[in-house]
GROMACS .gro file of C-alpha atoms in nm:
model
  360
    1MET     CA    1  -4.619  -2.483   6.649
    2VAL     CA    2  -4.526  -2.771   6.369
    3PRO     CA    3  -4.256  -2.968   6.436
    4SER     CA    4  -4.054  -2.930   6.116
    5ILE     CA    5  -3.632  -2.957   5.967
    6PRO     CA    6  -3.482  -2.616   6.173
    7ASP     CA    7  -3.363  -2.389   5.855
    8VAL     CA    8  -2.980  -2.462   5.954
    9ILE     CA    9  -2.934  -2.227   5.706
   10ALA     CA   10  -2.984  -1.954   5.821
   11GLY     CA   11  -2.631  -1.754   5.787
   12PRO     CA   12  -2.602  -1.421   5.660
   13ARG     CA   13  -2.496  -1.303   5.331
   14ASP     CA   14  -2.190  -1.232   5.201
   15ALA     CA   15  -2.002  -0.893   5.294
   16GLY     CA   16  -1.993  -0.782   4.922
   17GLY     CA   17  -2.051  -0.892   4.553
   18ARG     CA   18  -2.301  -1.080   4.441
   19PRO     CA   19  -2.454  -1.257   4.756
   20SER     CA   20  -2.486  -1.545   4.780
   21ARG     CA   21  -2.758  -1.810   4.788
   22LEU     CA   22  -2.648  -2.082   4.955
   23ASP     CA   23  -2.847  -1.932   5.245
   24ALA     CA   24  -3.145  -2.000   5.012
   25VAL     CA   25  -3.206  -2.407   5.016
   26ASP     CA   26  -3.170  -2.655   5.296
   27PRO     CA   27  -2.853  -2.879   5.183
   28ARG     CA   28  -3.093  -3.242   5.350
   29SER     CA   29  -3.242  -3.244   5.005
   30LYS     CA   30  -3.543  -3.463   5.060
   31ARG     CA   31  -3.808  -3.339   5.042
   32LEU     CA   32  -4.002  -3.368   5.439
   33PRO     CA   33  -4.298  -3.328   5.570
   34ALA     CA   34  -4.524  -3.014   5.726
   35ARG     CA   35  -4.753  -3.203   5.946
   36PRO     CA   36  -4.772  -3.499   5.974
   37LEU     CA   37  -5.084  -3.711   5.989
   38VAL     CA   38  -5.331  -3.513   5.776
   39ALA     CA   39  -5.317  -3.658   5.354
   40VAL     CA   40  -5.230  -3.932   5.142
   41ARG     CA   41  -4.897  -3.847   5.030
   42GLY     CA   42  -4.585  -3.996   4.868
   43ARG     CA   43  -4.322  -4.146   5.058
   44ARG     CA   44  -4.084  -3.861   5.199
   45LEU     CA   45  -3.864  -4.051   5.479
   46VAL     CA   46  -3.547  -4.293   5.422
   47GLY     CA   47  -3.504  -4.531   5.579
   48ALA     CA   48  -3.360  -4.416   5.931
   49VAL     CA   49  -3.120  -4.195   5.759
   50LEU     CA   50  -3.341  -3.821   5.820
   51THR     CA   51  -3.473  -3.959   6.140
   52ALA     CA   52  -3.193  -3.782   6.408
   53SER     CA   53  -3.269  -3.442   6.187
   54LEU     CA   54  -3.604  -3.424   6.215
   55LEU     CA   55  -3.705  -3.534   6.575
   56ALA     CA   56  -3.387  -3.264   6.699
   57GLY     CA   57  -3.622  -2.948   6.533
   58ALA     CA   58  -3.957  -3.112   6.594
   59ALA     CA   59  -3.850  -3.135   7.006
   60ALA     CA   60  -3.662  -2.775   6.926
   61CYS     CA   61  -3.980  -2.688   6.870
   62GLY     CA   62  -4.118  -2.634   7.139
   63ASP     CA   63  -4.513  -2.696   7.064
   64SER     CA   64  -4.702  -2.468   7.267
   65ASP     CA   65  -4.943  -2.745   7.350
   66SER     CA   66  -4.706  -2.942   7.462
   67PRO     CA   67  -4.762  -3.021   7.868
   68ASP     CA   68  -4.569  -2.957   8.128
   69PRO     CA   69  -4.217  -3.090   8.139
   70ALA     CA   70  -4.228  -3.135   8.524
   71ALA     CA   71  -4.618  -3.347   8.443
   72GLY     CA   72  -4.554  -3.692   8.297
   73ALA     CA   73  -4.156  -3.641   8.182
   74GLY     CA   74  -4.093  -4.026   8.185
   75GLY     CA   75  -4.341  -4.105   7.951
   76GLU     CA   76  -4.646  -4.270   7.950
   77SER     CA   77  -4.809  -4.625   7.932
   78ALA     CA   78  -5.138  -4.648   7.747
   79ALA     CA   79  -5.214  -4.956   7.937
   80ALA     CA   80  -5.326  -4.668   8.212
   81GLY     CA   81  -5.659  -4.669   8.009
   82GLU     CA   82  -5.883  -4.680   7.693
   83THR     CA   83  -5.707  -4.447   7.363
   84SER     CA   84  -5.930  -4.308   7.137
   85LEU     CA   85  -5.847  -4.281   6.762
   86GLU     CA   86  -5.868  -4.052   6.461
   87ALA     CA   87  -5.947  -4.182   6.194
   88GLU     CA   88  -5.569  -4.428   6.051
   89VAL     CA   89  -5.430  -4.241   5.802
   90ALA     CA   90  -5.280  -4.376   5.419
   91VAL     CA   91  -4.929  -4.276   5.335
   92ASP     CA   92  -4.800  -4.456   5.047
   93PRO     CA   93  -4.512  -4.635   5.062
   94GLY     CA   94  -4.400  -4.606   4.773
   95PRO     CA   95  -4.317  -4.804   4.458
   96ALA     CA   96  -4.200  -5.173   4.487
   97PRO     CA   97  -3.845  -5.217   4.505
   98GLU     CA   98  -3.643  -5.505   4.316
   99VAL     CA   99  -3.478  -5.742   4.473
  100GLU     CA  100  -3.157  -5.988   4.306
  101LEU     CA  101  -3.057  -6.279   4.361
  102VAL     CA  102  -2.676  -6.291   4.386
  103GLU     CA  103  -2.548  -6.610   4.565
  104PRO     CA  104  -2.844  -6.861   4.660
  105GLY     CA  105  -2.561  -6.977   5.015
  106ALA     CA  106  -2.521  -7.345   5.096
  107GLY     CA  107  -2.688  -7.622   5.306
  108GLU     CA  108  -3.081  -7.621   5.332
  109ARG     CA  109  -3.225  -7.363   5.134
  110ARG     CA  110  -3.621  -7.235   5.100
  111VAL     CA  111  -3.824  -6.928   5.084
  112LEU     CA  112  -3.839  -6.720   5.345
  113THR     CA  113  -4.197  -6.579   5.385
  114TYR     CA  114  -4.367  -6.432   5.669
  115ALA     CA  115  -4.649  -6.542   5.845
  116PRO     CA  116  -4.940  -6.427   6.103
  117SER     CA  117  -4.767  -6.383   6.448
  118ARG     CA  118  -4.867  -6.678   6.784
  119GLU     CA  119  -4.838  -6.393   6.992
  120PRO     CA  120  -4.830  -6.033   7.046
  121ALA     CA  121  -4.415  -5.969   7.058
  122THR     CA  122  -4.311  -5.655   7.346
  123VAL     CA  123  -3.990  -5.436   7.065
  124GLU     CA  124  -3.838  -5.165   7.226
  125VAL     CA  125  -3.717  -4.887   6.959
  126THR     CA  126  -3.478  -4.663   7.013
  127GLN     CA  127  -3.353  -4.435   6.728
  128SER     CA  128  -3.096  -4.155   6.847
  129GLY     CA  129  -2.875  -3.932   6.618
  130THR     CA  130  -2.604  -3.586   6.536
  131ALA     CA  131  -2.673  -3.383   6.215
  132ARG     CA  132  -2.420  -3.078   6.249
  133THR     CA  133  -2.414  -2.783   5.894
  134GLU     CA  134  -2.210  -2.500   5.851
  135VAL     CA  135  -2.285  -2.250   5.581
  136PRO     CA  136  -2.011  -1.974   5.437
  137GLY     CA  137  -2.082  -1.655   5.731
  138ALA     CA  138  -2.302  -1.863   6.007
  139GLN     CA  139  -2.198  -2.050   6.301
  140ALA     CA  140  -2.165  -2.398   6.278
  141ARG     CA  141  -2.488  -2.546   6.389
  142VAL     CA  142  -2.546  -2.910   6.561
  143ASP     CA  143  -2.940  -3.147   6.620
  144GLU     CA  144  -2.835  -3.384   6.876
  145THR     CA  145  -3.090  -3.681   6.910
  146PRO     CA  146  -3.055  -3.847   7.255
  147ALA     CA  147  -3.143  -4.201   7.273
  148GLN     CA  148  -3.480  -4.196   7.299
  149THR     CA  149  -3.697  -4.536   7.241
  150LEU     CA  150  -4.080  -4.665   7.182
  151THR     CA  151  -4.184  -4.914   7.361
  152LEU     CA  152  -4.361  -5.107   7.056
  153GLU     CA  153  -4.690  -5.376   7.054
  154GLY     CA  154  -4.638  -5.591   6.751
  155ARG     CA  155  -4.853  -5.837   6.565
  156SER     CA  156  -4.962  -5.978   6.202
  157GLU     CA  157  -5.225  -6.142   6.073
  158PRO     CA  158  -5.279  -6.271   5.788
  159ASP     CA  159  -5.442  -6.058   5.475
  160VAL     CA  160  -5.514  -6.125   5.113
  161ASP     CA  161  -5.295  -6.317   4.848
  162GLY     CA  162  -5.053  -6.448   5.115
  163ALA     CA  163  -4.969  -6.075   5.262
  164GLN     CA  164  -4.967  -6.003   5.630
  165ARG     CA  165  -5.137  -5.763   5.807
  166ALA     CA  166  -4.841  -5.656   6.035
  167SER     CA  167  -4.958  -5.412   6.346
  168ALA     CA  168  -4.742  -5.216   6.582
  169THR     CA  169  -4.873  -4.989   6.909
  170VAL     CA  170  -4.741  -4.764   7.101
  171ARG     CA  171  -4.706  -4.909   7.507
  172GLU     CA  172  -4.436  -4.593   7.606
  173PHE     CA  173  -4.250  -4.279   7.509
  174THR     CA  174  -3.881  -4.264   7.703
  175SER     CA  175  -3.553  -4.088   7.652
  176VAL     CA  176  -3.275  -3.974   7.867
  177ASP     CA  177  -3.435  -3.568   7.817
  178GLU     CA  178  -3.687  -3.483   8.048
  179LEU     CA  179  -3.841  -3.174   7.845
  180ARG     CA  180  -3.869  -3.443   7.533
  181ALA     CA  181  -4.003  -3.702   7.649
  182ALA     CA  182  -4.271  -3.449   7.794
  183GLN     CA  183  -4.313  -3.305   7.436
  184PHE     CA  184  -4.369  -3.663   7.270
  185SER     CA  185  -4.579  -3.789   7.608
  186THR     CA  186  -4.859  -3.819   7.403
  187ALA     CA  187  -4.716  -4.026   7.173
  188PRO     CA  188  -4.821  -4.361   7.394
  189GLY     CA  189  -5.109  -4.518   7.239
  190PHE     CA  190  -5.087  -4.449   6.873
  191ALA     CA  191  -5.177  -4.712   6.597
  192VAL     CA  192  -4.943  -4.851   6.306
  193THR     CA  193  -5.018  -5.042   6.029
  194TRP     CA  194  -4.874  -5.156   5.806
  195THR     CA  195  -4.955  -5.457   5.490
  196ARG     CA  196  -4.605  -5.611   5.344
  197GLY     CA  197  -4.700  -5.916   5.089
  198PRO     CA  198  -4.541  -6.288   5.207
  199ASP     CA  199  -4.100  -6.199   5.119
  200GLY     CA  200  -4.227  -5.794   5.307
  201ILE     CA  201  -4.307  -5.573   5.055
  202VAL     CA  202  -4.512  -5.304   5.270
  203ARG     CA  203  -4.779  -5.293   4.981
  204GLU     CA  204  -4.975  -5.011   5.285
  205LEU     CA  205  -4.869  -4.814   5.598
  206GLY     CA  206  -5.139  -4.584   5.814
  207LEU     CA  207  -5.143  -4.393   6.094
  208ALA     CA  208  -5.411  -4.393   6.332
  209ALA     CA  209  -5.319  -4.043   6.603
  210PRO     CA  210  -5.451  -4.060   7.028
  211ALA     CA  211  -5.677  -3.771   6.952
  212ASP     CA  212  -5.501  -3.562   7.195
  213ALA     CA  213  -5.145  -3.615   6.975
  214THR     CA  214  -4.952  -3.267   6.999
  215ASP     CA  215  -4.778  -3.192   6.649
  216VAL     CA  216  -4.445  -3.309   6.780
  217ALA     CA  217  -4.601  -3.707   6.939
  218ARG     CA  218  -4.714  -3.699   6.562
  219ALA     CA  219  -4.435  -3.585   6.397
  220ALA     CA  220  -4.142  -3.835   6.596
  221VAL     CA  221  -4.433  -4.201   6.574
  222GLU     CA  222  -4.423  -4.149   6.177
  223ILE     CA  223  -4.052  -4.022   6.156
  224ALA     CA  224  -4.066  -4.363   6.375
  225ALA     CA  225  -4.314  -4.605   6.141
  226ASN     CA  226  -4.169  -4.530   5.817
  227ALA     CA  227  -3.815  -4.531   5.979
  228ILE     CA  228  -3.963  -4.900   6.068
  229SER     CA  229  -4.068  -4.972   5.802
  230ASP     CA  230  -3.785  -4.890   5.583
  231ALA     CA  231  -3.654  -5.203   5.826
  232THR     CA  232  -3.855  -5.482   5.706
  233VAL     CA  233  -3.604  -5.730   5.579
  234VAL     CA  234  -3.731  -5.757   5.227
  235PHE     CA  235  -3.607  -6.116   5.061
  236PRO     CA  236  -3.636  -6.250   4.749
  237THR     CA  237  -3.846  -6.568   4.623
  238GLU     CA  238  -3.590  -6.809   4.522
  239ALA     CA  239  -3.525  -6.967   4.810
  240ILE     CA  240  -3.197  -6.965   5.014
  241GLY     CA  241  -3.008  -7.103   5.271
  242GLU     CA  242  -2.716  -6.964   5.552
  243GLY     CA  243  -2.449  -6.719   5.360
  244ALA     CA  244  -2.704  -6.590   5.087
  245ARG     CA  245  -2.682  -6.261   4.941
  246TRP     CA  246  -2.913  -6.003   4.751
  247THR     CA  247  -2.994  -5.723   4.669
  248VAL     CA  248  -3.298  -5.477   4.763
  249THR     CA  249  -3.330  -5.200   4.498
  250ARG     CA  250  -3.530  -4.920   4.663
  251GLN     CA  251  -3.623  -4.519   4.457
  252VAL     CA  252  -3.694  -4.244   4.676
  253ASP     CA  253  -3.698  -3.903   4.739
  254ASP     CA  254  -3.411  -3.766   4.711
  255ALA     CA  255  -3.365  -3.445   4.438
  256VAL     CA  256  -2.987  -3.570   4.429
  257ALA     CA  257  -2.938  -3.982   4.487
  258PRO     CA  258  -3.319  -4.098   4.444
  259THR     CA  259  -3.178  -4.485   4.409
  260ARG     CA  260  -3.106  -4.708   4.718
  261VAL     CA  261  -3.007  -5.055   4.677
  262THR     CA  262  -2.979  -5.229   5.002
  263THR     CA  263  -2.793  -5.579   5.042
  264TYR     CA  264  -2.813  -5.800   5.254
  265GLU     CA  265  -2.676  -6.142   5.368
  266LEU     CA  266  -2.825  -6.424   5.576
  267LEU     CA  267  -2.557  -6.567   5.802
  268SER     CA  268  -2.771  -6.778   6.027
  269LEU     CA  269  -3.143  -7.009   6.025
  270ASP     CA  270  -3.302  -7.135   6.287
  271GLY     CA  271  -3.667  -7.253   6.218
  272ASP     CA  272  -3.853  -6.913   6.141
  273VAL     CA  273  -3.547  -6.681   6.306
  274ALA     CA  274  -3.292  -6.554   6.101
  275ALA     CA  275  -3.039  -6.309   6.102
  276VAL     CA  276  -2.944  -6.151   5.824
  277ARG     CA  277  -2.637  -5.883   5.795
  278LEU     CA  278  -2.700  -5.540   5.567
  279ASP     CA  279  -2.549  -5.246   5.369
  280GLN     CA  280  -2.692  -4.976   5.180
  281SER     CA  281  -2.539  -4.730   4.974
  282ALA     CA  282  -2.731  -4.436   4.702
  283PRO     CA  283  -2.598  -4.481   4.389
  284GLY     CA  284  -2.530  -4.220   4.090
  285PRO     CA  285  -2.553  -3.903   4.264
  286SER     CA  286  -2.683  -3.629   4.047
  287ASP     CA  287  -2.403  -3.343   3.985
  288THR     CA  288  -2.636  -3.031   4.144
  289LEU     CA  289  -2.891  -2.967   4.322
  290THR     CA  290  -3.236  -2.766   4.215
  291ALA     CA  291  -3.461  -2.641   4.499
  292PRO     CA  292  -3.701  -2.420   4.521
  293ALA     CA  293  -3.570  -2.137   4.683
  294PRO     CA  294  -3.785  -2.082   5.069
  295ASP     CA  295  -3.787  -1.648   4.989
  296GLY     CA  296  -3.970  -1.710   4.702
  297GLY     CA  297  -3.714  -1.608   4.447
  298PRO     CA  298  -3.603  -1.776   4.211
  299ASP     CA  299  -3.464  -2.157   4.233
  300VAL     CA  300  -3.164  -2.219   4.370
  301SER     CA  301  -2.906  -2.417   4.183
  302LEU     CA  302  -2.653  -2.628   4.432
  303ASP     CA  303  -2.368  -2.777   4.254
  304VAL     CA  304  -2.243  -3.106   4.459
  305GLU     CA  305  -1.925  -3.214   4.523
  306THR     CA  306  -2.022  -3.483   4.747
  307TYR     CA  307  -2.321  -3.642   4.850
  308GLU     CA  308  -2.242  -3.996   4.974
  309ILE     CA  309  -2.512  -4.221   5.156
  310THR     CA  310  -2.401  -4.557   5.380
  311GLY     CA  311  -2.613  -4.725   5.572
  312SER     CA  312  -2.533  -5.107   5.779
  313GLY     CA  313  -2.627  -5.360   6.028
  314GLU     CA  314  -2.764  -5.718   6.154
  315LEU     CA  315  -3.073  -5.749   6.225
  316THR     CA  316  -3.362  -6.121   6.430
  317VAL     CA  317  -3.609  -6.129   6.228
  318ASP     CA  318  -3.886  -6.340   6.354
  319LEU     CA  319  -4.104  -6.412   6.022
  320ARG     CA  320  -4.385  -6.470   6.256
  321ALA     CA  321  -4.328  -6.152   6.410
  322ALA     CA  322  -4.472  -5.786   6.274
  323LEU     CA  323  -4.162  -5.592   6.409
  324PRO     CA  324  -3.760  -5.745   6.364
  325ALA     CA  325  -3.622  -5.904   6.720
  326ASP     CA  326  -3.382  -5.739   6.731
  327GLY     CA  327  -3.067  -5.549   6.625
  328THR     CA  328  -2.910  -5.142   6.491
  329THR     CA  329  -2.853  -4.993   6.203
  330GLU     CA  330  -2.691  -4.724   6.112
  331SER     CA  331  -2.616  -4.448   5.864
  332SER     CA  332  -2.469  -4.215   5.769
  333THR     CA  333  -2.515  -3.887   5.528
  334ARG     CA  334  -2.255  -3.655   5.365
  335ALA     CA  335  -2.255  -3.401   5.196
  336VAL     CA  336  -2.084  -3.086   5.002
  337TYR     CA  337  -2.293  -2.826   4.771
  338VAL     CA  338  -2.101  -2.531   4.643
  339ASP     CA  339  -2.237  -2.215   4.553
  340PRO     CA  340  -2.102  -2.157   4.102
  341SER     CA  341  -2.178  -1.769   4.164
  342THR     CA  342  -1.899  -1.780   4.477
  343GLY     CA  343  -1.709  -2.086   4.570
  344LYS     CA  344  -1.846  -2.129   4.918
  345ARG     CA  345  -1.899  -2.466   5.010
  346THR     CA  346  -2.188  -2.650   5.282
  347THR     CA  347  -2.153  -2.896   5.399
  348TYR     CA  348  -2.470  -3.102   5.643
  349ASP     CA  349  -2.300  -3.450   5.837
  350GLU     CA  350  -2.550  -3.662   5.948
  351ASP     CA  351  -2.533  -4.049   6.223
  352SER     CA  352  -2.842  -4.188   6.270
  353VAL     CA  353  -2.881  -4.484   6.453
  354LEU     CA  354  -3.213  -4.763   6.527
  355ARG     CA  355  -3.192  -4.997   6.756
  356PHE     CA  356  -3.438  -5.310   6.799
  357ALA     CA  357  -3.521  -5.503   7.140
  358GLY     CA  358  -3.696  -5.736   7.320
  359ALA     CA  359  -3.905  -5.610   7.574
  360ASP     CA  360  -4.068  -5.952   7.716
   0.00000   0.00000   0.00000
């Protein structure tokens, strides 16, 4: 089965009068991939906000080509042998963000830039989350993603114009859920490559899947790759010191709030290792959500009563490493949509966590 967001808006229509259209549109306004790793495409996933939902949907699919849960339920190591990879597929990372220095900070200041890694570094990337959707006339749906970890070996090397070509290879996938671990057991060997400027802006993103990777494994790694790409700290081009603050504004594929603003603060700087705090918001949401109806009917237009996306966290960044060395980011989505013809509400709440931890 093709991994996708589950159809959470599948409740019954109203018992009488004009039928409600709340069951004709997914309350998550982002545009999501139908199948990963098939063609060049634009950015569709935003940080860790959607990670929990899509992985929960992928695991729930029970992919027919998934391995037997009794085999490899603890994940597999890519080190066991050579992995045959398909041709790398490019993913458009979207337009470059705008970076604005707010406060240069105190003490000694310098321009922070990424540099080639001295040696490979292994990092464990753990994702978890919960999503809840409530629709009139239907039982509330809860999708949970238990903690699951990709062990990645990352390195970076020089590219043109001062850029860095960073790469990460999946060495192992583990999960507390045996079925999920079995479904994603073909993830080891996956290669993720991104080209980033010296300031950290990702210019290109590519993924190469093992030839025997299942669809759910491809979906899981693509989502993780986007989350890691979004977690890459972008630095201002000006010299900064401890206490510096700057904003990074991105345009994303979100039909309600297409702008994300991340505010960074430099907490400490020790050689090539920087500790930063971040806060994210989605300002200026639209008052309406209009989307094609999956049932083929006319476009659906809902009033947006509430739409809040927030994120926060702290990351430890080694400027000579492909991946954050340590840290945690958390994100939340709160959305309430109203059918203007009936006044009925549908709500969507999601919380997700992304953790990095050195595994050396």
